[in-house]
Every structure is written in structure tokens, then in C-alpha cells.
Backbone as a chain_set.jsonl record, in Angstrom:
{"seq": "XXXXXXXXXXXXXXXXXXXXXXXXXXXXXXXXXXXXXXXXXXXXXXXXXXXXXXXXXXXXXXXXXXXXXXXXXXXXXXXXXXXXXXXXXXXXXXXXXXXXXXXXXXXXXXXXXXXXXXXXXXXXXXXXXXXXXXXXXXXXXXXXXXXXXXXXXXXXXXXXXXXX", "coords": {"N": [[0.855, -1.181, 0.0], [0.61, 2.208, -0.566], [2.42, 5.336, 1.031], [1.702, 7.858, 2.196], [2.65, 11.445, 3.046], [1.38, 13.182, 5.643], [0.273, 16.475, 4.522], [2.801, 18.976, 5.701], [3.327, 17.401, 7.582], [4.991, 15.603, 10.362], [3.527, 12.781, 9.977], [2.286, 10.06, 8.424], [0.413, 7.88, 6.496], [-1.462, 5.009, 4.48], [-2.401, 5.818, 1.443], [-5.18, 5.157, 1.47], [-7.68, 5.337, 3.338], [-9.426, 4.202, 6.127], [-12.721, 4.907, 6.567], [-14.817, 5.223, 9.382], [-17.822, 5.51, 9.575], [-19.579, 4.169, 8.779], [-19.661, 2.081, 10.92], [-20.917, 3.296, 12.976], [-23.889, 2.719, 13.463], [-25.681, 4.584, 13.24], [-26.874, 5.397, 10.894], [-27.075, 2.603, 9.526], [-28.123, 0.78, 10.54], [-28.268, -2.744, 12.779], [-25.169, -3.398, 13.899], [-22.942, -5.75, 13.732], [-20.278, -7.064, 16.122], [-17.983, -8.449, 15.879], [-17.545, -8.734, 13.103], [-16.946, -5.947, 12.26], [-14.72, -5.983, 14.333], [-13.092, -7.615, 12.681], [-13.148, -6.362, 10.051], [-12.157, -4.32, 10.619], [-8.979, -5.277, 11.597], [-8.627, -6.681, 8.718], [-7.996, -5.101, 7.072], [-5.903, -3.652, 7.981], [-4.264, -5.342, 7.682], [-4.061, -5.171, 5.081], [-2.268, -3.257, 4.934], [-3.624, -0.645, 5.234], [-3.507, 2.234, 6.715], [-4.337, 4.196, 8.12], [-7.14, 5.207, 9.874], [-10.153, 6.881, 10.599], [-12.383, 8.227, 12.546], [-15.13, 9.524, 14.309], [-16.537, 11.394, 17.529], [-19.434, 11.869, 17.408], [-20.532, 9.737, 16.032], [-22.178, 7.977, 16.17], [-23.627, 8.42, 18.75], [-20.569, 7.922, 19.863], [-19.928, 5.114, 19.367], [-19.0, 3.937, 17.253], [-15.996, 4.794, 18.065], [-15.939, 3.384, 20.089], [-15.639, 0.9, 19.121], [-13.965, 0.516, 17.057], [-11.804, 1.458, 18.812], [-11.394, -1.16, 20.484], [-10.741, -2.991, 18.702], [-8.663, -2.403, 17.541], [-6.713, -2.737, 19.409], [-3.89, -4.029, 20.437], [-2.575, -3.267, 18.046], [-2.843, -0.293, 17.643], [-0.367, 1.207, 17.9], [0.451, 1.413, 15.185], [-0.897, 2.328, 14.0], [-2.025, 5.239, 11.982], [-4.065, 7.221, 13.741], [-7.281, 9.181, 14.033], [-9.356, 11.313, 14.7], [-12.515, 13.287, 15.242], [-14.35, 16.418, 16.873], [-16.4, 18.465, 18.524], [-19.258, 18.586, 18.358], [-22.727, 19.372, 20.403], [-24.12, 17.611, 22.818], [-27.404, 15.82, 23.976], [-29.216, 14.525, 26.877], [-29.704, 11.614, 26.236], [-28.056, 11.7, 23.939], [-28.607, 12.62, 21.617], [-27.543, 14.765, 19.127], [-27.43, 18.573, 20.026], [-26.378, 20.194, 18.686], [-23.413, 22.457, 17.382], [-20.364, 22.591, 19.422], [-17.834, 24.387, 19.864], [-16.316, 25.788, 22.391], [-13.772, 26.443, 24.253], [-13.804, 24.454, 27.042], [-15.175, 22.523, 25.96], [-14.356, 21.476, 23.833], [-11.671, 20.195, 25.25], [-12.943, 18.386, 27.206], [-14.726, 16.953, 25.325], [-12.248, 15.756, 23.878], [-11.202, 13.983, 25.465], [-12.939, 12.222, 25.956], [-12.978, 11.078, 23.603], [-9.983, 9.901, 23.615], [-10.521, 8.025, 25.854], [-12.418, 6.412, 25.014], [-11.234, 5.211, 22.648], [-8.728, 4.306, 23.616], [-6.283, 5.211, 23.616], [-3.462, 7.189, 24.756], [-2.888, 8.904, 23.195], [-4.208, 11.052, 20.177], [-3.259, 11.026, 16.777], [-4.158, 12.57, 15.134], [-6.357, 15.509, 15.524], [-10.01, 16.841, 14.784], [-11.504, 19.443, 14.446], [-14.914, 19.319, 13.875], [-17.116, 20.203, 12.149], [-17.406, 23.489, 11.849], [-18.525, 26.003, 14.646], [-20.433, 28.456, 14.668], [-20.897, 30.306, 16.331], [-18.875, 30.686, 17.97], [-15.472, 32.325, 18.078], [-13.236, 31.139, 16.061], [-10.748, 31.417, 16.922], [-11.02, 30.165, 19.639], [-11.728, 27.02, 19.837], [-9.156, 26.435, 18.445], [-6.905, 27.498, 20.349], [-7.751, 25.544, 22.077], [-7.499, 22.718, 21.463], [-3.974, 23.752, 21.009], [-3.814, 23.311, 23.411], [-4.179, 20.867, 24.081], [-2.684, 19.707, 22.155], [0.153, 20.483, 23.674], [0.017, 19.201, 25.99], [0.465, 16.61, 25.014], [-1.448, 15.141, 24.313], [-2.521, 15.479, 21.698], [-0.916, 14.763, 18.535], [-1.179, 16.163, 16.315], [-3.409, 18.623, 14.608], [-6.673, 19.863, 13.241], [-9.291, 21.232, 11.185], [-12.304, 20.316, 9.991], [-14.682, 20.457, 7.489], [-14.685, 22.972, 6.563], [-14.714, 26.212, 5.461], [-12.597, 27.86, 2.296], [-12.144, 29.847, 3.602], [-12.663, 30.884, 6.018], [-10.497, 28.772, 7.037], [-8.943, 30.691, 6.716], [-9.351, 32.828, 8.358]], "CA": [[0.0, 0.0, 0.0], [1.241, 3.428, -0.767], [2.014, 5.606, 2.297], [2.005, 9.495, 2.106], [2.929, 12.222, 4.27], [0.176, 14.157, 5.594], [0.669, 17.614, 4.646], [3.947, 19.018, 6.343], [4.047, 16.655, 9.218], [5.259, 13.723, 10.123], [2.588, 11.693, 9.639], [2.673, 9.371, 7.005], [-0.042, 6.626, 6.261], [-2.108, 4.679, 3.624], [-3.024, 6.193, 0.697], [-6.498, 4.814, 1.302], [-8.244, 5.101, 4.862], [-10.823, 2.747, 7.218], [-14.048, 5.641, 8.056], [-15.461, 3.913, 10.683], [-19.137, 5.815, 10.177], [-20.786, 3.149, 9.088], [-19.448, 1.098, 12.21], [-21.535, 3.843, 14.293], [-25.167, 2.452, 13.753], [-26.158, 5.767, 13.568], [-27.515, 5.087, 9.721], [-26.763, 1.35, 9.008], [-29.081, -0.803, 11.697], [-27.149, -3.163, 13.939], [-23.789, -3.595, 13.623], [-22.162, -6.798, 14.088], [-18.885, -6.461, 16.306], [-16.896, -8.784, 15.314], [-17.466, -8.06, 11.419], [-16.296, -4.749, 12.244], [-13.426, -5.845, 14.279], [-12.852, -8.135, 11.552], [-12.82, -5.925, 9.038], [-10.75, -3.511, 10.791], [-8.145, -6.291, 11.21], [-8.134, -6.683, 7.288], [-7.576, -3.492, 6.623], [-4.366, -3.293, 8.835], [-3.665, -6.617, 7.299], [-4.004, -4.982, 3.46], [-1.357, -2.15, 4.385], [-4.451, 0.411, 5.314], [-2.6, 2.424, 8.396], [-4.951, 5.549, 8.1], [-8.172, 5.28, 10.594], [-10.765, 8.198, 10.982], [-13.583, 8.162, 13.617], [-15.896, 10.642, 15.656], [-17.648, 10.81, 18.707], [-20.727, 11.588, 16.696], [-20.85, 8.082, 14.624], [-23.471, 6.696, 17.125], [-22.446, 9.292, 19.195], [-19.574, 7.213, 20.326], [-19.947, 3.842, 19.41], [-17.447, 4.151, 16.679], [-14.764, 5.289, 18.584], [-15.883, 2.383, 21.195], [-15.599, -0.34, 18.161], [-12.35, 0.698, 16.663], [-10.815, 1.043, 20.25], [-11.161, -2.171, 20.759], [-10.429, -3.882, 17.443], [-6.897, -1.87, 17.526], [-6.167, -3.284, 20.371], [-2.177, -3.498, 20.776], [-2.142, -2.553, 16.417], [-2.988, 1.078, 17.635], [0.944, 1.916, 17.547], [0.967, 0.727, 13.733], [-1.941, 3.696, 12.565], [-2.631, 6.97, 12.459], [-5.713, 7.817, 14.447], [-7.764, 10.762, 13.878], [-11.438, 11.602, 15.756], [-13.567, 14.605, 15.407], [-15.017, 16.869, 18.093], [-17.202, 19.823, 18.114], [-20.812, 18.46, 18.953], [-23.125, 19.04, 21.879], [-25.115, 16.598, 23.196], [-27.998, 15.731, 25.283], [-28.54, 13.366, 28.08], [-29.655, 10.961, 25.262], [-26.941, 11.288, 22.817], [-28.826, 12.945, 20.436], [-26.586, 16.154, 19.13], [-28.745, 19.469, 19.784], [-25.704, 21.54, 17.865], [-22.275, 22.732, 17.638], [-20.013, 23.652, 20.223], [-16.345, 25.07, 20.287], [-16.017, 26.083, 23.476], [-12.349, 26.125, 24.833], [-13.555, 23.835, 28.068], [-16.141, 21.367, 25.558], [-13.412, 20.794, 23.162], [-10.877, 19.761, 26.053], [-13.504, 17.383, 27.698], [-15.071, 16.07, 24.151], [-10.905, 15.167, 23.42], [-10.69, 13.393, 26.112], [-13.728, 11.323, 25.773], [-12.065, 10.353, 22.316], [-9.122, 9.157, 23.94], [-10.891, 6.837, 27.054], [-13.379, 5.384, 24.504], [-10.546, 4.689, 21.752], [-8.338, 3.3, 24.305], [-4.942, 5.505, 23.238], [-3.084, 8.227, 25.33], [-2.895, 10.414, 21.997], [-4.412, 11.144, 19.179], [-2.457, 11.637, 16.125], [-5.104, 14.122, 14.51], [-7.733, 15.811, 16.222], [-10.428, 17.448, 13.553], [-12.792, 19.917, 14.65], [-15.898, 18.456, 12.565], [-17.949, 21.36, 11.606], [-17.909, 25.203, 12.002], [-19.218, 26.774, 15.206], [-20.337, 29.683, 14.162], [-21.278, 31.111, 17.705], [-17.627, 30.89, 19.116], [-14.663, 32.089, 17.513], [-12.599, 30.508, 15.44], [-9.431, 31.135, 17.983], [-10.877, 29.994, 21.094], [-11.202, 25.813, 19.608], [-7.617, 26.505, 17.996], [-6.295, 27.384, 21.712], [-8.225, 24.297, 22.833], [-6.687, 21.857, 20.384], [-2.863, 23.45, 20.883], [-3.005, 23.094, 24.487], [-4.393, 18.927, 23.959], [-1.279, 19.379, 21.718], [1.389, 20.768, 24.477], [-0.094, 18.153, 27.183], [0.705, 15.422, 24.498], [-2.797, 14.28, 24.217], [-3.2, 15.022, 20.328], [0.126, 15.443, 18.009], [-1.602, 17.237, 15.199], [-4.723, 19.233, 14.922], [-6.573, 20.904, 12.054], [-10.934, 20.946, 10.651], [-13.355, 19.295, 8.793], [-15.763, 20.892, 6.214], [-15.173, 24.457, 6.761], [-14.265, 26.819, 4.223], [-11.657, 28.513, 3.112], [-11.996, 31.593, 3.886], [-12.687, 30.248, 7.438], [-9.65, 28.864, 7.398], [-7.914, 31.713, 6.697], [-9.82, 33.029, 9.922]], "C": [[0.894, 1.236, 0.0], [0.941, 4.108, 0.689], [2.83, 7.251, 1.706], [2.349, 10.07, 2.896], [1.529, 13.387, 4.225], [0.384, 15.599, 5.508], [2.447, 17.868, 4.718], [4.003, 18.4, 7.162], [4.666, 15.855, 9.132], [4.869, 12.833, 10.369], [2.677, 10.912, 8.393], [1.575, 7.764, 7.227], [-0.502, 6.292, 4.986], [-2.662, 5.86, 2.368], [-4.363, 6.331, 0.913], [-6.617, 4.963, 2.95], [-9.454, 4.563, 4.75], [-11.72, 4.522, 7.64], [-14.789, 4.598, 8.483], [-17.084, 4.915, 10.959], [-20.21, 5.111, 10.394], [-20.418, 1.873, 10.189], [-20.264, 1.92, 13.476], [-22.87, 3.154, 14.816], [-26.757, 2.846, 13.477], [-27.835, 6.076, 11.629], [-28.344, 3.718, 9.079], [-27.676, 0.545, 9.873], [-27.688, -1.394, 12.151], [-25.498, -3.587, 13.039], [-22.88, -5.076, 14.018], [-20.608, -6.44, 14.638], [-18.103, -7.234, 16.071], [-16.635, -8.709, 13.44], [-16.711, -7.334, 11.507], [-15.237, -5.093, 13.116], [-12.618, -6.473, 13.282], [-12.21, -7.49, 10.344], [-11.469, -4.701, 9.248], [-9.172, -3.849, 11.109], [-7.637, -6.661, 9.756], [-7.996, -5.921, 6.54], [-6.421, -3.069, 6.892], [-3.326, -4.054, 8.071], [-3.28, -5.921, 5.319], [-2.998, -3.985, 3.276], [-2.077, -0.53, 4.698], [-3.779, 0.739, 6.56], [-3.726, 3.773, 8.757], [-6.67, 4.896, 8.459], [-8.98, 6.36, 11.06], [-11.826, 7.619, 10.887], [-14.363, 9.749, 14.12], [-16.255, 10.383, 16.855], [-18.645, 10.595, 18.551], [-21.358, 10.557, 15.97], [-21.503, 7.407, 16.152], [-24.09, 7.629, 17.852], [-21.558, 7.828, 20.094], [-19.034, 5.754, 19.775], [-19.535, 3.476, 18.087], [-16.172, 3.757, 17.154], [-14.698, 3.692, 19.644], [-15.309, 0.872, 20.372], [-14.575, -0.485, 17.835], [-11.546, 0.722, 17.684], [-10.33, -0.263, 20.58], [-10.817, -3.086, 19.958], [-9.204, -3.828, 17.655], [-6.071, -2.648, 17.897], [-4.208, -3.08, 20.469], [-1.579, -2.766, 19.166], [-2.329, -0.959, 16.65], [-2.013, 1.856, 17.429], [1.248, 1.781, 16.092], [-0.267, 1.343, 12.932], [-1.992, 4.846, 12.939], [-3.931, 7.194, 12.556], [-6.115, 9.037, 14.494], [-9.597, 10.554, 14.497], [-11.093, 12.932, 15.333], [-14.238, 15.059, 16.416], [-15.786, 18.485, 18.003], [-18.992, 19.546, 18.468], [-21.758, 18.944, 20.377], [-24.057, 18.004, 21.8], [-26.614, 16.728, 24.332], [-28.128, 14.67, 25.822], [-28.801, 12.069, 27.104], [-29.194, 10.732, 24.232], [-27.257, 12.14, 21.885], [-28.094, 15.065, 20.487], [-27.97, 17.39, 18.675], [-27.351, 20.837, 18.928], [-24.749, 21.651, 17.924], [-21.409, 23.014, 18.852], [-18.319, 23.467, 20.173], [-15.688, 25.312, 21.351], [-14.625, 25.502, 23.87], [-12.873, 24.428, 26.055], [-14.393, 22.279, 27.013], [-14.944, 20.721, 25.075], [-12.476, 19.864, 24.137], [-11.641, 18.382, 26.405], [-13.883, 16.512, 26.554], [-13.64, 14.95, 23.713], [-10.282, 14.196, 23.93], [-11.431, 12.286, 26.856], [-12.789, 10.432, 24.982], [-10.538, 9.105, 22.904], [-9.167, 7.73, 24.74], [-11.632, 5.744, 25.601], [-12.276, 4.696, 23.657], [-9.201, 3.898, 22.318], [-6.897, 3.432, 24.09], [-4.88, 6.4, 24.395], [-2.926, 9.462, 24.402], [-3.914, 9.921, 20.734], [-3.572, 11.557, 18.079], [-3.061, 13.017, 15.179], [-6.214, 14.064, 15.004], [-8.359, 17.131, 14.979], [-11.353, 18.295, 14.662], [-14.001, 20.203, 13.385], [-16.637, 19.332, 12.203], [-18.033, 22.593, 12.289], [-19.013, 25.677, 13.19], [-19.789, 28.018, 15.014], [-20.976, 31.03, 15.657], [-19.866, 31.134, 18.254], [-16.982, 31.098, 18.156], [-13.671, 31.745, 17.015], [-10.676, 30.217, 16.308], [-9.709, 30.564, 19.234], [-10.771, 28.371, 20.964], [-9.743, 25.773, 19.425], [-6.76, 26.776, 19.28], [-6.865, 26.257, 22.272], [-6.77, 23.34, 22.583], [-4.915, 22.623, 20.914], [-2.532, 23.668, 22.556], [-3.472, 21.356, 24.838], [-2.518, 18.645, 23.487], [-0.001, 19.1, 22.998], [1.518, 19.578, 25.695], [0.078, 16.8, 26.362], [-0.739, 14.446, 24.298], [-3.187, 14.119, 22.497], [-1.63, 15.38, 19.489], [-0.446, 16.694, 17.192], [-2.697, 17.606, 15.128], [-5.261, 19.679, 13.648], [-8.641, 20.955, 11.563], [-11.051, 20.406, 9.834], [-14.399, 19.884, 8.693], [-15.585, 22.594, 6.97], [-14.094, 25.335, 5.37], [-12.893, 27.228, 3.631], [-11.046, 29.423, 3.607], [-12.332, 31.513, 5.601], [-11.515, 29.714, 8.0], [-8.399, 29.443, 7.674], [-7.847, 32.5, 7.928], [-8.469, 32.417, 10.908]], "O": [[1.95, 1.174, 0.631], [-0.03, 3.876, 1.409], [3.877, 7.581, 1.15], [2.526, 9.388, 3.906], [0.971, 14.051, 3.352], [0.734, 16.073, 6.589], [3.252, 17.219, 4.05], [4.946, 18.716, 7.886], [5.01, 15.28, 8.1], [5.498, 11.936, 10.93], [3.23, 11.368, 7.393], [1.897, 6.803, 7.925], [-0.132, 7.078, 4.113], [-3.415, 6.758, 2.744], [-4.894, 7.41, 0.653], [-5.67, 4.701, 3.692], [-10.255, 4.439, 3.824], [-11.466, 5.183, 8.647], [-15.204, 3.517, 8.065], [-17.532, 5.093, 12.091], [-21.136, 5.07, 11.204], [-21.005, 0.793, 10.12], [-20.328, 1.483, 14.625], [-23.127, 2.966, 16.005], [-27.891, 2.368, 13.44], [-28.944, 6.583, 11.459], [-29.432, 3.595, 8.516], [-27.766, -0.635, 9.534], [-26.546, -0.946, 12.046], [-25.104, -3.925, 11.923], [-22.035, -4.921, 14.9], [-19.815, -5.773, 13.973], [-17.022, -6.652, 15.983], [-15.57, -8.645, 12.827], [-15.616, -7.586, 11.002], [-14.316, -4.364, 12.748], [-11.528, -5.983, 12.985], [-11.177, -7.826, 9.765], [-10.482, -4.351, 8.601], [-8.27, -3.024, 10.962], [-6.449, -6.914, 9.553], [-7.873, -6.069, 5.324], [-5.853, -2.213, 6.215], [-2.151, -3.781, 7.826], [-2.357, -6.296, 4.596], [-2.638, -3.63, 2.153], [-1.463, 0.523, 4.524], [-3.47, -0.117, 7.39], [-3.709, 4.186, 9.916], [-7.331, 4.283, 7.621], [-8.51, 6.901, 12.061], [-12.323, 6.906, 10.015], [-13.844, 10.864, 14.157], [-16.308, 9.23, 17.283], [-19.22, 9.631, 19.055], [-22.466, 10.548, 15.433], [-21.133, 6.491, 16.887], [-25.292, 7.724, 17.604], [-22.097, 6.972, 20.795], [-17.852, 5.409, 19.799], [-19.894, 2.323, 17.851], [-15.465, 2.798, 16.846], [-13.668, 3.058, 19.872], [-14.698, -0.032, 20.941], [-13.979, -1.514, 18.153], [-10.519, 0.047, 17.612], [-9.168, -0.525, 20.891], [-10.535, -4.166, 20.479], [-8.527, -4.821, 17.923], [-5.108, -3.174, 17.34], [-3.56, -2.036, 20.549], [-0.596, -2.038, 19.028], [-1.903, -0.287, 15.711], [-2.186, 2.973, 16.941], [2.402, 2.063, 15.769], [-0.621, 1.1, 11.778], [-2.0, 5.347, 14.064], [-4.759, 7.333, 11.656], [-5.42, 9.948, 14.944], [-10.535, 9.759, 14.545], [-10.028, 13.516, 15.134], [-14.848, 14.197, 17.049], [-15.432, 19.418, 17.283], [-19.754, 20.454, 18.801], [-21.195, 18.748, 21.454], [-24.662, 17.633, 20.794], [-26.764, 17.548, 25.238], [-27.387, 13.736, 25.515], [-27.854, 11.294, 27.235], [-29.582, 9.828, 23.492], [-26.329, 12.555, 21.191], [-28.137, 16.012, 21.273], [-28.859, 17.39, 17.823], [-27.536, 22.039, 18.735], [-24.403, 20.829, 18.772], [-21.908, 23.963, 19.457], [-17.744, 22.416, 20.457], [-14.477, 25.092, 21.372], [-14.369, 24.299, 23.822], [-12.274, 23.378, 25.822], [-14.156, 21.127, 27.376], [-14.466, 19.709, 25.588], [-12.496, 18.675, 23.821], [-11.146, 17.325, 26.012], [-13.485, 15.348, 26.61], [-13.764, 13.778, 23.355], [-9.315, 13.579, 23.484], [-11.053, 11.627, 27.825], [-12.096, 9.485, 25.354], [-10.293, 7.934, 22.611], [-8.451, 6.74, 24.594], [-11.321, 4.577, 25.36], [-12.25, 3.481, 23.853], [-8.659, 3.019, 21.649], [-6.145, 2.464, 24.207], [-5.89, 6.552, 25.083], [-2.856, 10.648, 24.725], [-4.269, 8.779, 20.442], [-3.001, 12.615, 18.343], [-2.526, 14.037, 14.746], [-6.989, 13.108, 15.061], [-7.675, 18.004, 14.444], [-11.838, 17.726, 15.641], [-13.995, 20.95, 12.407], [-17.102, 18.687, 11.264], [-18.735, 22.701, 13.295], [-20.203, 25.761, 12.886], [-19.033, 28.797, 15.593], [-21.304, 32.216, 15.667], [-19.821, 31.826, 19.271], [-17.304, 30.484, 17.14], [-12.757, 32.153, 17.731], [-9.846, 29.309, 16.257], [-8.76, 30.411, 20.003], [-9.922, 27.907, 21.725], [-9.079, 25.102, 20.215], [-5.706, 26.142, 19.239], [-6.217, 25.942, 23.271], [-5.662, 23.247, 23.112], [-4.354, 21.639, 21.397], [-1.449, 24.048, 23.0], [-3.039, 20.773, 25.832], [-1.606, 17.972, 23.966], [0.587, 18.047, 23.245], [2.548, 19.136, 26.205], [-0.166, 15.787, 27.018], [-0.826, 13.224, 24.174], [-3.82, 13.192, 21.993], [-1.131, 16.425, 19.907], [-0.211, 17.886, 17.39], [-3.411, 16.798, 15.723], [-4.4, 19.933, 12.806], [-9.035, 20.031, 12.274], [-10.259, 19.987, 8.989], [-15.164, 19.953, 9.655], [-16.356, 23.133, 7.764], [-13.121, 25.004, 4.691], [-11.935, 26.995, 4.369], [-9.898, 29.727, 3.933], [-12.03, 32.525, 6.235], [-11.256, 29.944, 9.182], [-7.393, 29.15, 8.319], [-6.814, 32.835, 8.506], [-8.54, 32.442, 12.137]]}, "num_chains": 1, "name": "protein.A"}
């Protein structure tokens, strides 16, 4: 399998990546777990090193599936989750949130459920548009400094947003 470098870093996996949405539930009806650790086993096995999850894919039950498939292979991919949702006491997401203290706690869901001490990329998954754009980005590079995420960066926002 071909293995790239992500950007400038030094990341470097698969050409091809494992999304793990339809392992949430959230669309698909039940999920069989050993299929899905299965499959995420023959994916590792084909050379695939590149894994991207959310909290939102069930909400959680993603992140809970792939955690445990990994198992000791977790040093042999690059892991990436998404964060930015709120929730309510039933899971179901009532909207965005950015917030310096959500992001921190959402990041560190990601980590218990997926069953690492880091993340190698943490995404913030869609555009708050009530908080701004520097107060996640100070979230995310103090996950960084405490070693909880190496690399950081979004998902689906513009780019004139990211120029923000």
C-alpha cells in the first residue's frame, strides 16, 4: 500500500483510509462487532494504516468499536477523531459547540473510549459559528502541548474560514 505524508508533518499513512461511520449504527441498523473488528483487522492486514472516527458516529460507538479492534495494532496507525458536537442526556446532538472547556472534555472522551493516550489528529468536525474561530484553535494546541493530540486541524469548513 502506498504511504504518504500528511501535509507538512510527520505523519505518514495509507493512501487509502478505514471511516469507521458506518461502524456507528447511527444510519446502518445493527452492527455486528466482530465483522467490524474483523474488518478492521483486514484493513491493517491490506497495508491500510490511516483510521478516521468521531464521537458523533453513534455518538460514540465508533470510537468504542475501533478502540477495541486496535487493540495493541494502535501503535501501527494513524488515528484521527472529530469533536465539536453538543449533546444531550440521550446522545442525540442538539448543535455545535467550540467552546475552549467542551473541546478539552469532548478530546478526552475520544481518547478513554478509543483506548490511546494520543491522538495523532484531532479534527474539529464542523464550524461553530457562535464561538470564535481562535478559542477551539487554543483548545486543540493546548491537547497538543499536554501530548494528548500530536496534530490538529478541521473538517468541512471553508476557506476563507480557514484563513480566519
Amino acid at each position: 500500500m502506498e504511504q504518504r505524508q500528511l501535509g507538512d508533518s510527520d505523519l505518514y499513512s495509507s493512501s487509502i483510509g478505514f471511516g469507521t461511520w458506518e461502524m456507528s449504527t447511527t444510519m446502518y441498523g445493527h452492527i455486528d462487532v466482530k465483522e467490524a473488528s474483523d474488518a478492521v483487522n483486514a484493513a491493517i492486514g491490506h497495508g491500510i494504516t490511516l483510521f478516521d472516527t468521531a464521537e458523533v458516529y453513534g455518538p460514540y460507538h465508533s470510537e468504542e468499536l475501533l478502540g477495541k479492534a486496535l487493540g495493541d495494532k494502535r501503535k501501527d496507525i494513524v488515528l484521527v477523531s472529530k469533536v465539536g458536537f453538543q449533546y444531550d442526556d440521550d446522545g442525540k446532538v442538539t448543535g455545535r459547540n467550540s467552546q475552549y472547556d467542551h473541546i478539552i472534555k469532548r478530546a478526552e472522551g475520544c481518547l478513554s473510549r478509543l483506548g490511546t493516550d494520543f491522538l495523532d489528529l484531532l479534527l474539529i468536525h464542523w464550524p461553530d459559528h457562535d464561538t470564535p474561530f481562535e478559542v477551539p484553535m487554543r483548545a486543540l494546541e493546548d491537547l497538543k502541548k499536554d501530548g494528548k493530540i500530536r496534530h490538529y486541524g478541521v473538517s468541512n469548513f471553508t476557506p476563507e474560514m480557514m484563513g480566519e
